Amino acid sequence: MKSGLKKVISGVACMAVAVSSMTMPGNLVADAVNIENVVPVSATNSGTLENGLNYKIYQDHVEITGCGESAENEMVIPDTIEGLSVTSIGERAFEDCSFLKSITISDGVTSIGEHAFDDCSSLESITIPDSVTSIGAGAFSNCSSLESVTIPDNVTSIKEYAFSYCKSLTSITIPENVTSIEKCAFIYCKSLTSITIPNNVTNIGDVTFSSCEALTAIYVEPENQNYMDIDGVLFSKDQETLVVYPAGKPDQSYLISDSVTSIGDSAFSHCTALESITIPDSVTSIGEEAFWDCSSLTSIT
């Protein structure tokens, strides 16, 4: 029995003792100790769709739990199954589904579990709807054929190992609501050439971009401005003027947001294409070996 459940049941037991010691009408006692509010919800049924998709049915929603041997090429996760909304993709649901090349997740799904698509080695593209608010640790780890990903605007954290070892991933845009990028999130993304980090990010975790050998630019959107990125150069949408941002060589430099306060251990180690980096005054700590083996790095501010 999980410790959290033990605490809940213990709390209910204490409540029951307290209630039994008072003089209360029977209905009030029943309302005070409503066991339905504390018993974990269990699946009522499970099944497999024709496309090989496995699922579990709960009282008011459906969770995708896996894919069968027949799952290959394109996979579309439906909005509903047996009349109930599909709201989550469970932990390791598609792990090792090595024949899937494309996945479309329907609107209504709010969470993608840990390691949900781990080691989907043939997966080239995936469509994640705006309804998704949570992407678990290692969710796309080892998706070695995945080339691009758009993270929904409602996601607030890039969890550890989320896109690690995605060796074909060339670009990714992190939404403005993201506040943290956890350790090893993009480790060994060897084809990643650029990435946009919003100003709300305050922490870049340990080994975050380690061994991103092709990464030459990280663009950080200026606060309170309206810019667009064209071929690695930022232009002002309002003024139609060239903005030198980051300064120097926009295609071969990093500019870290003023909101960032710490850079983790080995965060940019083995970024062998990196030539220059500007670290803002807001940074108070730089981890061990943060820029180790950056063999092209010639300028640091």
Coordinates of C-alpha atoms in Angstrom, one line a residue:
M1 CA 0.0 0.0 0.0
K2 CA 1.3 3.4 -1.0
S3 CA 2.3 5.8 1.8
G4 CA 0.0 8.5 0.5
L5 CA -3.0 6.1 0.7
K6 CA -2.0 5.1 4.2
K7 CA -2.0 8.7 5.2
V8 CA -5.5 9.2 3.7
I9 CA -7.0 6.2 5.4
S10 CA -5.3 7.1 8.7
G11 CA -6.9 10.6 8.4
V12 CA -10.3 9.1 7.7
A13 CA -9.9 6.8 10.8
C14 CA -9.1 9.8 12.9
M15 CA -12.1 11.7 11.5
A16 CA -14.4 8.8 12.3
V17 CA -13.2 8.6 15.9
A18 CA -13.7 12.4 16.3
V19 CA -17.2 12.2 14.7
S20 CA -18.2 9.3 16.8
S21 CA -17.4 11.2 20.0
M22 CA -19.9 14.0 19.1
T23 CA -23.6 14.0 19.2
M24 CA -24.7 14.5 15.6
P25 CA -27.6 13.5 13.4
G26 CA -26.8 10.3 11.4
N27 CA -26.8 12.1 8.0
L28 CA -24.2 14.6 9.2
V29 CA -22.0 11.7 10.3
A30 CA -22.3 10.0 7.0
D31 CA -21.5 13.2 5.1
A32 CA -18.4 13.8 7.3
V33 CA -17.0 10.4 6.6
N34 CA -17.8 9.7 3.0
I35 CA -15.6 6.8 2.0
E36 CA -16.2 7.4 -1.7
N37 CA -14.1 10.5 -1.4
V38 CA -11.0 8.7 -0.3
V39 CA -11.0 5.3 -2.0
P40 CA -8.8 5.3 -5.1
V41 CA -10.7 5.2 -8.4
S42 CA -10.2 1.9 -10.2
A43 CA -10.6 1.0 -13.8
T44 CA -14.0 -0.6 -14.5
N45 CA -13.1 -2.1 -17.8
S46 CA -10.3 -2.4 -20.4
G47 CA -10.0 -3.3 -24.1
T48 CA -8.1 -3.0 -27.4
L49 CA -9.2 -1.1 -30.5
E50 CA -8.8 -2.4 -34.0
N51 CA -5.7 -0.3 -34.5
G52 CA -4.0 -2.1 -31.6
L53 CA -4.6 0.7 -29.0
N54 CA -5.0 -0.6 -25.5
Y55 CA -7.1 1.3 -22.9
K56 CA -8.6 1.4 -19.5
I57 CA -12.0 2.8 -18.7
Y58 CA -12.6 4.7 -15.5
Q59 CA -15.8 6.2 -14.1
D60 CA -15.6 9.4 -16.2
H61 CA -12.6 9.1 -18.5
V62 CA -10.4 6.7 -20.5
E63 CA -6.7 6.3 -20.2
I64 CA -4.5 4.9 -23.1
T65 CA -2.3 2.2 -21.6
G66 CA -0.4 0.6 -24.5
C67 CA -0.2 -0.5 -28.1
G68 CA -0.4 -4.0 -29.4
E69 CA 1.7 -5.8 -31.9
S70 CA -0.6 -4.7 -34.7
A71 CA 0.2 -1.0 -34.1
E72 CA 2.3 0.4 -36.9
N73 CA 2.8 3.3 -39.2
E74 CA 0.2 6.0 -38.4
M75 CA -1.7 6.0 -35.1
V76 CA -4.6 8.3 -34.2
I77 CA -5.7 8.5 -30.6
P78 CA -9.5 9.1 -30.7
D79 CA -11.4 11.7 -28.7
T80 CA -13.7 9.2 -27.1
I81 CA -13.8 5.5 -26.4
E82 CA -17.1 3.8 -25.4
G83 CA -18.7 7.2 -25.0
L84 CA -16.1 8.6 -22.5
S85 CA -13.4 11.2 -23.2
V86 CA -9.8 10.1 -23.6
T87 CA -7.9 12.3 -21.2
S88 CA -4.5 10.7 -20.5
I89 CA -1.8 8.6 -22.0
G90 CA -0.4 6.4 -19.2
E91 CA 3.2 5.7 -18.2
R92 CA 5.1 3.7 -20.7
A93 CA 2.0 3.3 -22.8
F94 CA 3.8 3.3 -26.2
E95 CA 7.3 2.3 -24.9
D96 CA 9.1 0.2 -27.5
C97 CA 6.3 0.5 -30.1
S98 CA 9.0 0.5 -32.7
F99 CA 6.8 0.3 -35.8
L100 CA 4.9 3.6 -35.2
K101 CA 5.9 6.4 -37.5
S102 CA 3.3 9.0 -36.8
I103 CA 1.0 9.7 -33.8
T104 CA -1.8 12.2 -33.6
I105 CA -3.2 12.9 -30.1
S106 CA -6.8 14.1 -30.0
D107 CA -8.0 17.2 -28.3
G108 CA -9.1 16.5 -24.7
V109 CA -5.9 14.7 -23.6
T110 CA -4.4 16.6 -20.7
S111 CA -1.5 14.5 -19.6
I112 CA 1.3 12.4 -21.1
G113 CA 2.8 10.0 -18.6
E114 CA 6.4 9.3 -17.8
H115 CA 8.3 7.4 -20.6
A116 CA 5.0 7.3 -22.6
F117 CA 6.8 7.1 -25.9
D118 CA 10.2 6.0 -24.7
D119 CA 12.2 4.2 -27.4
C120 CA 9.7 4.6 -30.2
S121 CA 12.6 4.4 -32.6
S122 CA 10.6 4.8 -35.8
L123 CA 8.5 7.7 -34.6
E124 CA 9.1 10.7 -37.0
S125 CA 6.3 13.1 -36.0
I126 CA 3.7 13.6 -33.3
T127 CA 0.9 16.1 -32.9
I128 CA 0.3 17.2 -29.4
P129 CA -2.9 19.2 -28.8
D130 CA -3.2 22.4 -26.8
S131 CA -5.2 20.6 -24.2
V132 CA -2.1 18.9 -22.9
T133 CA -0.8 20.5 -19.7
S134 CA 1.7 17.9 -18.5
I135 CA 4.4 15.9 -20.2
G136 CA 6.1 13.4 -17.9
A137 CA 9.8 12.7 -17.4
G138 CA 11.4 10.8 -20.2
A139 CA 8.2 11.0 -22.3
F140 CA 10.0 11.0 -25.6
S141 CA 13.4 9.7 -24.6
N142 CA 15.2 7.6 -27.3
C143 CA 12.8 8.6 -30.1
S144 CA 15.7 8.6 -32.4
S145 CA 13.7 9.4 -35.6
L146 CA 11.7 12.3 -34.2
E147 CA 12.6 15.4 -36.1
S148 CA 10.4 18.2 -34.6
V149 CA 8.0 18.8 -31.7
T150 CA 5.7 21.6 -30.8
I151 CA 5.1 21.7 -27.1
P152 CA 1.6 23.0 -26.2
D153 CA 1.3 26.5 -24.6
N154 CA -0.2 25.2 -21.4
V155 CA 2.8 23.1 -20.5
T156 CA 4.8 24.8 -17.6
S157 CA 7.8 22.5 -17.1
I158 CA 10.1 20.4 -19.4
K159 CA 10.7 17.4 -17.2
E160 CA 14.0 15.5 -16.9
Y161 CA 15.0 13.4 -19.8
A162 CA 11.9 14.4 -21.7
F163 CA 13.6 14.6 -25.1
S164 CA 16.9 12.9 -24.3
Y165 CA 18.6 10.9 -27.0
C166 CA 16.3 12.3 -29.7
K167 CA 19.2 12.2 -32.2
S168 CA 17.2 13.4 -35.2
L169 CA 15.5 16.3 -33.4
T170 CA 16.5 19.5 -35.2
S171 CA 14.2 22.1 -33.7
I172 CA 11.9 22.6 -30.8
T173 CA 10.0 25.6 -29.5
I174 CA 9.4 25.9 -25.8
P175 CA 6.1 27.8 -24.9
E176 CA 6.1 31.0 -22.9
N177 CA 4.5 29.4 -19.8
V178 CA 7.5 27.1 -19.2
T179 CA 9.4 28.1 -16.1
S180 CA 11.9 25.3 -15.7
I181 CA 13.9 23.0 -17.9
E182 CA 15.0 20.0 -15.8
K183 CA 18.2 18.0 -15.9
C184 CA 19.1 16.0 -19.1
A185 CA 16.0 17.3 -20.9
F186 CA 17.8 17.5 -24.2
I187 CA 20.9 15.5 -23.6
Y188 CA 22.4 13.9 -26.7
C189 CA 20.0 15.7 -29.1
K190 CA 22.9 15.6 -31.6
S191 CA 21.0 17.2 -34.5
L192 CA 19.4 20.1 -32.5
T193 CA 20.7 23.3 -34.1
S194 CA 18.6 25.9 -32.4
I195 CA 16.1 26.3 -29.6
T196 CA 14.0 29.2 -28.3
I197 CA 13.8 29.6 -24.5
P198 CA 11.1 32.0 -23.1
N199 CA 11.9 34.6 -20.5
N200 CA 9.8 32.8 -17.8
V201 CA 12.5 30.1 -17.5
T202 CA 14.4 30.6 -14.3
N203 CA 16.4 27.4 -14.2
I204 CA 18.4 25.4 -16.7
G205 CA 19.1 22.0 -15.1
D206 CA 22.1 19.7 -14.9
V207 CA 23.3 18.3 -18.2
T208 CA 20.4 19.9 -20.0
F209 CA 22.0 20.4 -23.4
S210 CA 25.0 18.2 -23.0
S211 CA 26.3 16.6 -26.2
C212 CA 24.1 18.7 -28.4
E213 CA 27.0 18.8 -30.9
A214 CA 25.2 20.8 -33.6
L215 CA 23.6 23.4 -31.3
T216 CA 24.9 26.8 -32.3
A217 CA 22.1 29.1 -31.1
I218 CA 19.7 29.6 -28.3
Y219 CA 17.3 32.5 -28.8
V220 CA 15.7 34.2 -25.8
E221 CA 12.7 36.4 -26.6
P222 CA 13.1 39.9 -25.2
E223 CA 10.7 40.9 -22.5
N224 CA 7.8 43.2 -23.3
Q225 CA 8.6 43.3 -27.0
N226 CA 7.1 41.8 -30.1
Y227 CA 9.6 40.0 -32.3
M228 CA 9.7 37.4 -35.0
D229 CA 12.5 35.0 -35.8
I230 CA 13.4 34.7 -39.5
D231 CA 16.3 32.4 -40.4
G232 CA 18.0 33.0 -37.1
V233 CA 17.6 36.8 -37.1
L234 CA 15.1 38.6 -34.9
F235 CA 13.0 41.3 -36.4
S236 CA 10.6 43.7 -34.7
K237 CA 7.1 43.1 -36.0
D238 CA 6.0 46.6 -35.1
Q239 CA 8.9 48.7 -36.3
E240 CA 10.1 46.5 -39.2
T241 CA 13.7 47.1 -38.2
L242 CA 16.5 44.7 -37.7
V243 CA 17.2 43.9 -34.1
V244 CA 20.7 42.7 -33.3
Y245 CA 19.6 40.1 -30.7
P246 CA 21.5 38.3 -29.6
A247 CA 24.4 40.6 -30.2
G248 CA 27.4 39.6 -32.3
K249 CA 26.6 36.5 -34.3
P250 CA 23.0 35.5 -33.9
D251 CA 23.6 32.2 -35.6
Q252 CA 26.5 31.2 -33.4
S253 CA 26.0 32.5 -29.9
Y254 CA 23.9 31.9 -26.8
L255 CA 22.0 34.6 -25.0
I256 CA 20.6 33.6 -21.7
S257 CA 17.5 35.3 -20.4
D258 CA 17.8 37.8 -17.5
S259 CA 15.3 35.7 -15.6
V260 CA 17.7 32.7 -15.3
T261 CA 19.4 32.5 -11.9
S262 CA 21.3 29.3 -12.2
I263 CA 23.0 27.0 -14.8
G264 CA 23.3 23.4 -13.8
D265 CA 26.2 21.0 -13.8
S266 CA 27.4 20.1 -17.3
A267 CA 24.5 22.1 -18.8
F268 CA 26.3 22.8 -22.1
S269 CA 29.1 20.3 -22.0
H270 CA 30.2 18.8 -25.3
C271 CA 28.5 21.6 -27.3
T272 CA 31.4 21.6 -29.7
A273 CA 29.9 24.1 -32.1
L274 CA 29.4 26.8 -29.5
E275 CA 31.5 29.9 -30.2
S276 CA 30.4 32.6 -27.7
I277 CA 28.0 33.0 -24.8
T278 CA 26.7 35.9 -22.8
I279 CA 25.7 35.2 -19.2
P280 CA 23.4 37.8 -17.5
D281 CA 23.9 39.5 -14.1
S282 CA 21.0 37.5 -12.8
V283 CA 22.9 34.3 -12.8
T284 CA 24.3 33.6 -9.3
S285 CA 25.6 30.1 -9.7
I286 CA 27.2 28.0 -12.6
G287 CA 27.5 24.3 -12.0
E288 CA 30.5 22.1 -12.4
E289 CA 31.7 21.4 -15.9
A290 CA 28.8 23.6 -17.3
F291 CA 30.8 24.3 -20.5
W292 CA 33.2 21.4 -20.5
D293 CA 34.6 20.4 -23.9
C294 CA 33.1 23.4 -25.7
S295 CA 36.0 23.2 -28.1
S296 CA 35.0 26.1 -30.3
L297 CA 34.1 28.5 -27.5
T298 CA 36.3 31.6 -27.8
S299 CA 34.2 34.4 -26.1
I300 CA 32.4 34.5 -22.8
T301 CA 30.8 37.6 -21.3

